[in-house]
Short mmCIF file of C-alpha atoms and ligand atoms in Angstrom, two decimals:
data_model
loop_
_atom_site.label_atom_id
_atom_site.label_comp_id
_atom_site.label_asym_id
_atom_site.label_seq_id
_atom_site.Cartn_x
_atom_site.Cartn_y
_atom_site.Cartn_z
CA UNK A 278 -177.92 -40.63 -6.63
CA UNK A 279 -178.73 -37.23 -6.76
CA UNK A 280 -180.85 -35.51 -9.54
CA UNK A 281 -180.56 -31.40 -10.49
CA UNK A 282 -183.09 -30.18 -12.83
CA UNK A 283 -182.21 -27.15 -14.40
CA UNK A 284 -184.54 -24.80 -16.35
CA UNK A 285 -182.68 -25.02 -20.20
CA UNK A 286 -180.14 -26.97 -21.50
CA UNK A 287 -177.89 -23.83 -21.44
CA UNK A 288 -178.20 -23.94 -17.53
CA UNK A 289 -177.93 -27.89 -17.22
CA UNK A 290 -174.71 -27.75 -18.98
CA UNK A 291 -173.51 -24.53 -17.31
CA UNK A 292 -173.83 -26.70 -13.81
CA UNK A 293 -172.53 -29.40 -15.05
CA UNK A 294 -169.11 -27.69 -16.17
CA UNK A 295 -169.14 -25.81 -13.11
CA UNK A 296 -169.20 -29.05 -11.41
CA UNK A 297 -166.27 -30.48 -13.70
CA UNK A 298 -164.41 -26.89 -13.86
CA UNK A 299 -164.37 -27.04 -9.51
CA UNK A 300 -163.21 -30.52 -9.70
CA UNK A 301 -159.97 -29.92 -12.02
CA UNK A 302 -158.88 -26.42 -9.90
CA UNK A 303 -159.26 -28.55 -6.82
CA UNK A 304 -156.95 -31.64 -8.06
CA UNK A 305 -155.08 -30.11 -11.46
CA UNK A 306 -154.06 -33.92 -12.09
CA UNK A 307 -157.44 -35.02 -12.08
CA UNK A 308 -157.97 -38.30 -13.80
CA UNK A 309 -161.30 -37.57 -15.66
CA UNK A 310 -163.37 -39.87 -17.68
CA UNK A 311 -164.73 -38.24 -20.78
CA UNK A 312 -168.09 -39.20 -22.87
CA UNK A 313 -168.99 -38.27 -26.19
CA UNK A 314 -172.18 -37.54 -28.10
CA UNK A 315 -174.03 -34.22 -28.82
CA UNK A 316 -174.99 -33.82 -24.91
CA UNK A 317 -170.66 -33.77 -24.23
CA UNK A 318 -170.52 -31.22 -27.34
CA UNK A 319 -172.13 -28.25 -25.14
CA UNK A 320 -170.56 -29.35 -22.02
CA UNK A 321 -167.00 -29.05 -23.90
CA UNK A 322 -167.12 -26.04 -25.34
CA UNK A 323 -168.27 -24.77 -21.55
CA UNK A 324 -165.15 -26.07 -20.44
CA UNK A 325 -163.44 -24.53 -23.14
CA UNK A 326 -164.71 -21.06 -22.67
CA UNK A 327 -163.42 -21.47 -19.15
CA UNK A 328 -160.35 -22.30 -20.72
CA UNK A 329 -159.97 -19.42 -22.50
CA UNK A 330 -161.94 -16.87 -20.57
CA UNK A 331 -161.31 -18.05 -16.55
CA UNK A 332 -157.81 -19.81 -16.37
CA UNK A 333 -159.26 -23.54 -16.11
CA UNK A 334 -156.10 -25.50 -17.02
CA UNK A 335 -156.16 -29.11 -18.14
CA UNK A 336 -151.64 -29.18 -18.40
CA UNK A 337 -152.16 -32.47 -15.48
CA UNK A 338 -155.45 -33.39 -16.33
CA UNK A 339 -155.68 -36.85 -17.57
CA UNK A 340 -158.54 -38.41 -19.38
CA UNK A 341 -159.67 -42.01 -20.06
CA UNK A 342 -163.03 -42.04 -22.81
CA UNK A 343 -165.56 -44.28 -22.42
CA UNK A 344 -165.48 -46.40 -26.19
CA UNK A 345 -164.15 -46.23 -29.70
CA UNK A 346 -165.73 -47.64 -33.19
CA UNK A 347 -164.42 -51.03 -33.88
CA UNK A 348 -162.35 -50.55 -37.49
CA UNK A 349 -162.63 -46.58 -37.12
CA UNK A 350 -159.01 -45.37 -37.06
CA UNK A 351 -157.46 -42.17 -34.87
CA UNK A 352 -157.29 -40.05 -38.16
CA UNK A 353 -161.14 -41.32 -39.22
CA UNK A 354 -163.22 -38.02 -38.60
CA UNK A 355 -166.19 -40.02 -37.41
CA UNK A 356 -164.00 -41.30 -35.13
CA UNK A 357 -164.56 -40.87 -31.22
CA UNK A 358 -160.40 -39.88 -31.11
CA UNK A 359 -161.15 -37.17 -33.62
CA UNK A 360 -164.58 -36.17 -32.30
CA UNK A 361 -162.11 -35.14 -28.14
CA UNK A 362 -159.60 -33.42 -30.76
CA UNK A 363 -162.34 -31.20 -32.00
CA UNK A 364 -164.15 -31.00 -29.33
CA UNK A 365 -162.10 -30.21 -26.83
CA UNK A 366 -158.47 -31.55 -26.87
CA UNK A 367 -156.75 -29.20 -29.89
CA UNK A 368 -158.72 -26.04 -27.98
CA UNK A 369 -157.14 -26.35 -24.28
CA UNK A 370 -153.80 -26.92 -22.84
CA UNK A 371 -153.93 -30.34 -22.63
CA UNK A 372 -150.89 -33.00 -23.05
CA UNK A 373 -151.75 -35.40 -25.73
CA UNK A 374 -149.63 -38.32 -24.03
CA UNK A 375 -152.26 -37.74 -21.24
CA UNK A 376 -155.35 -38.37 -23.01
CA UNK A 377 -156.80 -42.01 -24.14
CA UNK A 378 -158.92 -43.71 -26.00
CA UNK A 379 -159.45 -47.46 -26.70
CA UNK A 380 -157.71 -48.26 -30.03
CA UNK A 381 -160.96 -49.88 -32.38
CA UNK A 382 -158.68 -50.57 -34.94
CA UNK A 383 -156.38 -53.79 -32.83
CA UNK A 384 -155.89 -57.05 -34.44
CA UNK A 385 -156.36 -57.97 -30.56
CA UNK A 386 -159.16 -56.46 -29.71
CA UNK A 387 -159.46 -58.57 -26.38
CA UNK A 388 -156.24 -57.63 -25.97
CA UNK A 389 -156.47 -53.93 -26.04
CA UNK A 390 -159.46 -54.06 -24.02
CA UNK A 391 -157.47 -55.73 -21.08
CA UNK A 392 -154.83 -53.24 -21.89
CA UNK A 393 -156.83 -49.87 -21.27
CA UNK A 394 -158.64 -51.00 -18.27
CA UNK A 395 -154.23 -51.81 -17.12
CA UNK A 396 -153.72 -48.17 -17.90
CA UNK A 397 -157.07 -46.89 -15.80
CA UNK A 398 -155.37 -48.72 -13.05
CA UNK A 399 -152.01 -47.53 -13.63
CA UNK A 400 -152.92 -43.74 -13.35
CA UNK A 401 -154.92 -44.60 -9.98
CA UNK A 402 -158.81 -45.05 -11.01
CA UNK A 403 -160.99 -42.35 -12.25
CA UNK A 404 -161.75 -39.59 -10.58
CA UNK A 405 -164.82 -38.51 -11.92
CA UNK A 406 -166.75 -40.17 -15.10
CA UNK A 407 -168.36 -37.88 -17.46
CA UNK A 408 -171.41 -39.76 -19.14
CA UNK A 409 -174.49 -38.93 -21.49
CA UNK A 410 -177.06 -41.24 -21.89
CA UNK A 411 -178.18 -43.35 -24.83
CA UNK A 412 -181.81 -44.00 -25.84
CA UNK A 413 -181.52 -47.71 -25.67
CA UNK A 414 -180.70 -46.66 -21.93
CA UNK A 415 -177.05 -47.25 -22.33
CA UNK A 416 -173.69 -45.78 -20.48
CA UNK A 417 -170.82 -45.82 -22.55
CA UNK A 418 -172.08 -48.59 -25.18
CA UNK A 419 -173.26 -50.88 -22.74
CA UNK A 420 -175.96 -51.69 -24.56
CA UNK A 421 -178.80 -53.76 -23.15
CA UNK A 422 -178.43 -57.27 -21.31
CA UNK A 423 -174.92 -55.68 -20.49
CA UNK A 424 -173.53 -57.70 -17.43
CA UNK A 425 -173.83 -54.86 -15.00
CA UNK A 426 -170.08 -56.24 -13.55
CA UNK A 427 -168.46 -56.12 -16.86
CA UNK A 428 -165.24 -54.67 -17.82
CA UNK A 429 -163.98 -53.09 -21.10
CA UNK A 430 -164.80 -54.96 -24.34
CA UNK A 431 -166.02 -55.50 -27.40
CA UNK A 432 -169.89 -55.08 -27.86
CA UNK A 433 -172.38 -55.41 -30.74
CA UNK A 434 -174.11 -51.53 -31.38
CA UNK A 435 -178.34 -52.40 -31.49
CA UNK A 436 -180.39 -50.89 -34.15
CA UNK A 437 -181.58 -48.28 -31.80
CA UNK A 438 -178.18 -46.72 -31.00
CA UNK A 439 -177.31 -47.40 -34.88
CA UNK A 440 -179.52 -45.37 -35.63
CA UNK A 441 -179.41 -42.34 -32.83
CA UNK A 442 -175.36 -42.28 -34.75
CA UNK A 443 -176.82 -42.73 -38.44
CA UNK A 444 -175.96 -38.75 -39.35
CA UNK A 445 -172.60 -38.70 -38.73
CA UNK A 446 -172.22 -42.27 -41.18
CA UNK A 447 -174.78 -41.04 -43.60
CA UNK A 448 -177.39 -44.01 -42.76
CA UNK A 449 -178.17 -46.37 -39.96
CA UNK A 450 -176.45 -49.45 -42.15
CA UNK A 451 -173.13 -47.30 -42.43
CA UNK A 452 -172.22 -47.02 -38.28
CA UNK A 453 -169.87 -49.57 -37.30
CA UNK A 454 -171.80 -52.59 -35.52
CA UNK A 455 -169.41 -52.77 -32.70
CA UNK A 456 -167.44 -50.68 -30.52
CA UNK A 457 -165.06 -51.37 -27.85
CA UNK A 458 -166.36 -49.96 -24.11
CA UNK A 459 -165.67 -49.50 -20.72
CA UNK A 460 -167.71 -52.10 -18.97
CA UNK A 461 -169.68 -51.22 -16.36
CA UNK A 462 -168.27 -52.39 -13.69
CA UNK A 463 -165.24 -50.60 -14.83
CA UNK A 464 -167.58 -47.34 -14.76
CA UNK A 465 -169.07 -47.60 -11.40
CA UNK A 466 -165.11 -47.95 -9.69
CA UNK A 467 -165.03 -44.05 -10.65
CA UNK A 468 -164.92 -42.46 -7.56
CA UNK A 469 -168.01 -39.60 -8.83
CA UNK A 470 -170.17 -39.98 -11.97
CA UNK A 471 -171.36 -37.24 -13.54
CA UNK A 472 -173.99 -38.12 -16.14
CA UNK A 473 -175.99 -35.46 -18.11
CA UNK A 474 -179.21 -35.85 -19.98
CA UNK A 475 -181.01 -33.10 -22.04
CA UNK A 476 -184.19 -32.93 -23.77
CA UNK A 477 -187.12 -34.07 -24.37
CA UNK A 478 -186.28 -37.52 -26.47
CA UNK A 479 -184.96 -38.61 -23.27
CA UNK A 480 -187.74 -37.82 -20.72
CA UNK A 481 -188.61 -41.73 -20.80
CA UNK A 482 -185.47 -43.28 -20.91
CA UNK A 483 -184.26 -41.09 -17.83
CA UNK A 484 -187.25 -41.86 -15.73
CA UNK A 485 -186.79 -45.76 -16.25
CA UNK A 486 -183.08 -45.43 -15.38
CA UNK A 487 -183.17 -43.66 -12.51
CA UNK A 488 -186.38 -44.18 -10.51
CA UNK A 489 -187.41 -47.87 -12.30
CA UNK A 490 -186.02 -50.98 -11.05
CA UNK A 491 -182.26 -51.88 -11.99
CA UNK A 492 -181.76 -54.00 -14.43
CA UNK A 493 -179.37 -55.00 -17.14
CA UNK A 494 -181.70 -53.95 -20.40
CA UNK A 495 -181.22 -50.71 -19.11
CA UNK A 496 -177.25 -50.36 -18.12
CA UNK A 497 -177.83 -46.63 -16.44
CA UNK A 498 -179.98 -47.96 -14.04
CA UNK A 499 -176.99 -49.60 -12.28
CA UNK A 500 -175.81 -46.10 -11.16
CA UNK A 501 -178.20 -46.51 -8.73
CA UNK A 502 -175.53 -47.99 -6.81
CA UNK A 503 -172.95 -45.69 -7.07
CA UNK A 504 -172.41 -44.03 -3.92
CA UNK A 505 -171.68 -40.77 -5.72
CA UNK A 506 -173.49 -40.40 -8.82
CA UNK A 507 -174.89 -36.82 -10.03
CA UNK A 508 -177.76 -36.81 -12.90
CA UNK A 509 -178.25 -33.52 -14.14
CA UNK A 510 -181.33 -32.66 -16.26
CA UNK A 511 -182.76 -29.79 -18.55
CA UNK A 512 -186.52 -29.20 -17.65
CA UNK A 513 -187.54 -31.21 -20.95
CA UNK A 514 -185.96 -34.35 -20.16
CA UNK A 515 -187.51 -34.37 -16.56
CA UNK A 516 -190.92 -34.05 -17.43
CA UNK A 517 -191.39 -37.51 -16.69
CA UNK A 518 -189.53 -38.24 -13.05
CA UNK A 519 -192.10 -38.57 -10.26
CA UNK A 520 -189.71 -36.85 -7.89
CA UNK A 521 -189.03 -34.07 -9.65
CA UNK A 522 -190.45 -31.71 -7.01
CA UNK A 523 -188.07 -33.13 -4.43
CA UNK A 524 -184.63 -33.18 -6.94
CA UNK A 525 -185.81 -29.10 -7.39
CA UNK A 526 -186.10 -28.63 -3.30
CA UNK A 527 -182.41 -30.02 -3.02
CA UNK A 528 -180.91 -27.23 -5.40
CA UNK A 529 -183.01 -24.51 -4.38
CA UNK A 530 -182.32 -25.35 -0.55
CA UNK A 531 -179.00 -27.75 0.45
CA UNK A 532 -176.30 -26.02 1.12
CA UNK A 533 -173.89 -28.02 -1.02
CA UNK A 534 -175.53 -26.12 -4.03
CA UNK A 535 -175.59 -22.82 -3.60
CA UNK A 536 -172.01 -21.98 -4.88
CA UNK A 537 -174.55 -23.13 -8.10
CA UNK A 538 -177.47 -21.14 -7.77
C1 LIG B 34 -173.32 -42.61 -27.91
C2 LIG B 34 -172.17 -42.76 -26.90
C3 LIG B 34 -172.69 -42.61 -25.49
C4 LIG B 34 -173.54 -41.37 -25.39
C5 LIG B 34 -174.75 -41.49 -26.28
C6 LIG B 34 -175.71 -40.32 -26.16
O1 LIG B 34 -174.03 -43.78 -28.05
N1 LIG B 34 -171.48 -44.01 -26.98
O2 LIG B 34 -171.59 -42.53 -24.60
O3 LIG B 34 -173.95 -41.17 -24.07
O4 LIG B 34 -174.23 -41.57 -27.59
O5 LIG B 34 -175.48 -39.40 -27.15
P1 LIG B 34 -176.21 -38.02 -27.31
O6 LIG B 34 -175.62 -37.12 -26.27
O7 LIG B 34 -175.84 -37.59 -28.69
O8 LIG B 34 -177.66 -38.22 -27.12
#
């Protein structure tokens, strides 16, 4: 694992869609796992401005997203489909048959879940997972005591994450109490994860999942594994990592960064 601190959440991001932008130019069919989430709002309309402004073209790119609401439809605006349409889908040149989401609203929900981890395989794995980072410590909506080997299904939201999503339901009580996610085992077989966590509400959460012991209450923590996992940080949310001098010597001095600096 390798942690970036940048000095604002402007700059984070910035990186972070650099990092995203470099991928796609060098493999235009990229198979790229998208997040949601107000962290993946900034990072989006990044890529979207190089859209527009720098000739980044998504026409092969295909994307897998980590979950969907349980009972929230496509057409539902709180919906994680219509939250990639607004976000980033309807603004770039993207094919719609290429882009998918778990369908929440199955009878089968078992069913489906088998289904979209038989599609991740079909297109050849993921390339390179977006993720964010929920405060109960989740990936995805792994949420805690998440087998650290499982695979997409249904899970019950906690109270926590119910209520980090309460303003887009109007209340805590009113977001859905389950959602179907990638498992994540099914997130550590992308080949890079890119995870990105900014500000200061998630200074404690971050230092527990990357430099505490792994463990299943805290799902993030099993990146630790990943052979090529990238965590990068605004200054406020990296108040509290004990290496933080270090993760600031790497960008200011390996090589492998400076194209970034
Ligand atoms: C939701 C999503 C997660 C996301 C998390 C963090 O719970 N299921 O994938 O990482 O929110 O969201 P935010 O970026 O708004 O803090």
């Amino acid at each position: 694992m390798e942690i970036l601190i940048r000095p604002t959440t402007d700059l984070a991001t910035d990186l972070a869609a650099g990092l995203v932008a470099d991928r796609l130019r060098a493999r235009p069919d990229l198979v790229l796992g998208c997040a949601t989430g107000r962290t993946m709002e900034n990072l989006y309309a990044n890529l979207v401005e190089r859209h527009r402004h720098d000739n980044l073209s998504f026409a092969r790119c295909v994307t897998f997203n980590l979950d969907e609401y349980v009972g929230l439809g496509a057409d539902d605006p709180r919906s994680y489909h219509a939250y990639m349409r607004e976000h980033l889908f309807r603004h770039v040149d993207i094919d719609p048959a290429h882009t998918h989401l778990p369908d929440g609203t199955a009878d089968n929900l078992a069913g489906e879940a088998k289904h979209y981890e038989g599609q991740i395989a079909a297109a050849g794995g993921i390339d390179l997972q977006l993720l964010g980072l929920g405060e109960s410590g989740h990936i995805g909506f792994n949420e805690p005591l998440s087998s650290l080997m499982s695979r997409t299904r249904q899970k019950a939201l906690t109270p926590t994450t119910r209520k980090q999503n309460a303003e887009f339901f109007g209340g805590p009580d009113r977001v859905p109490a389950r959602a179907l996610t990638m498992g994540v085992g099914t997130i550590l077989e992308a080949r890079e994860v890119l995870m990105v966590v900014l500000g200061s509400a998630k200074a404690d959460i971050l230092a527990k999942a990357t430099e505490g012991p792994i463990t299943a209450m805290i799902s993030a923590t099993a990146l630790q594994l990943h052979p090529n996992c990238k965590v990068i940080v605004d200054e406020d949310a990296a108040v509290r990592l004990q290496g933080q001098d270090h993760y600031r010597w790497i960008f200011e001095n390996e090589p492998e960064w400076e194209p970034y600096r």
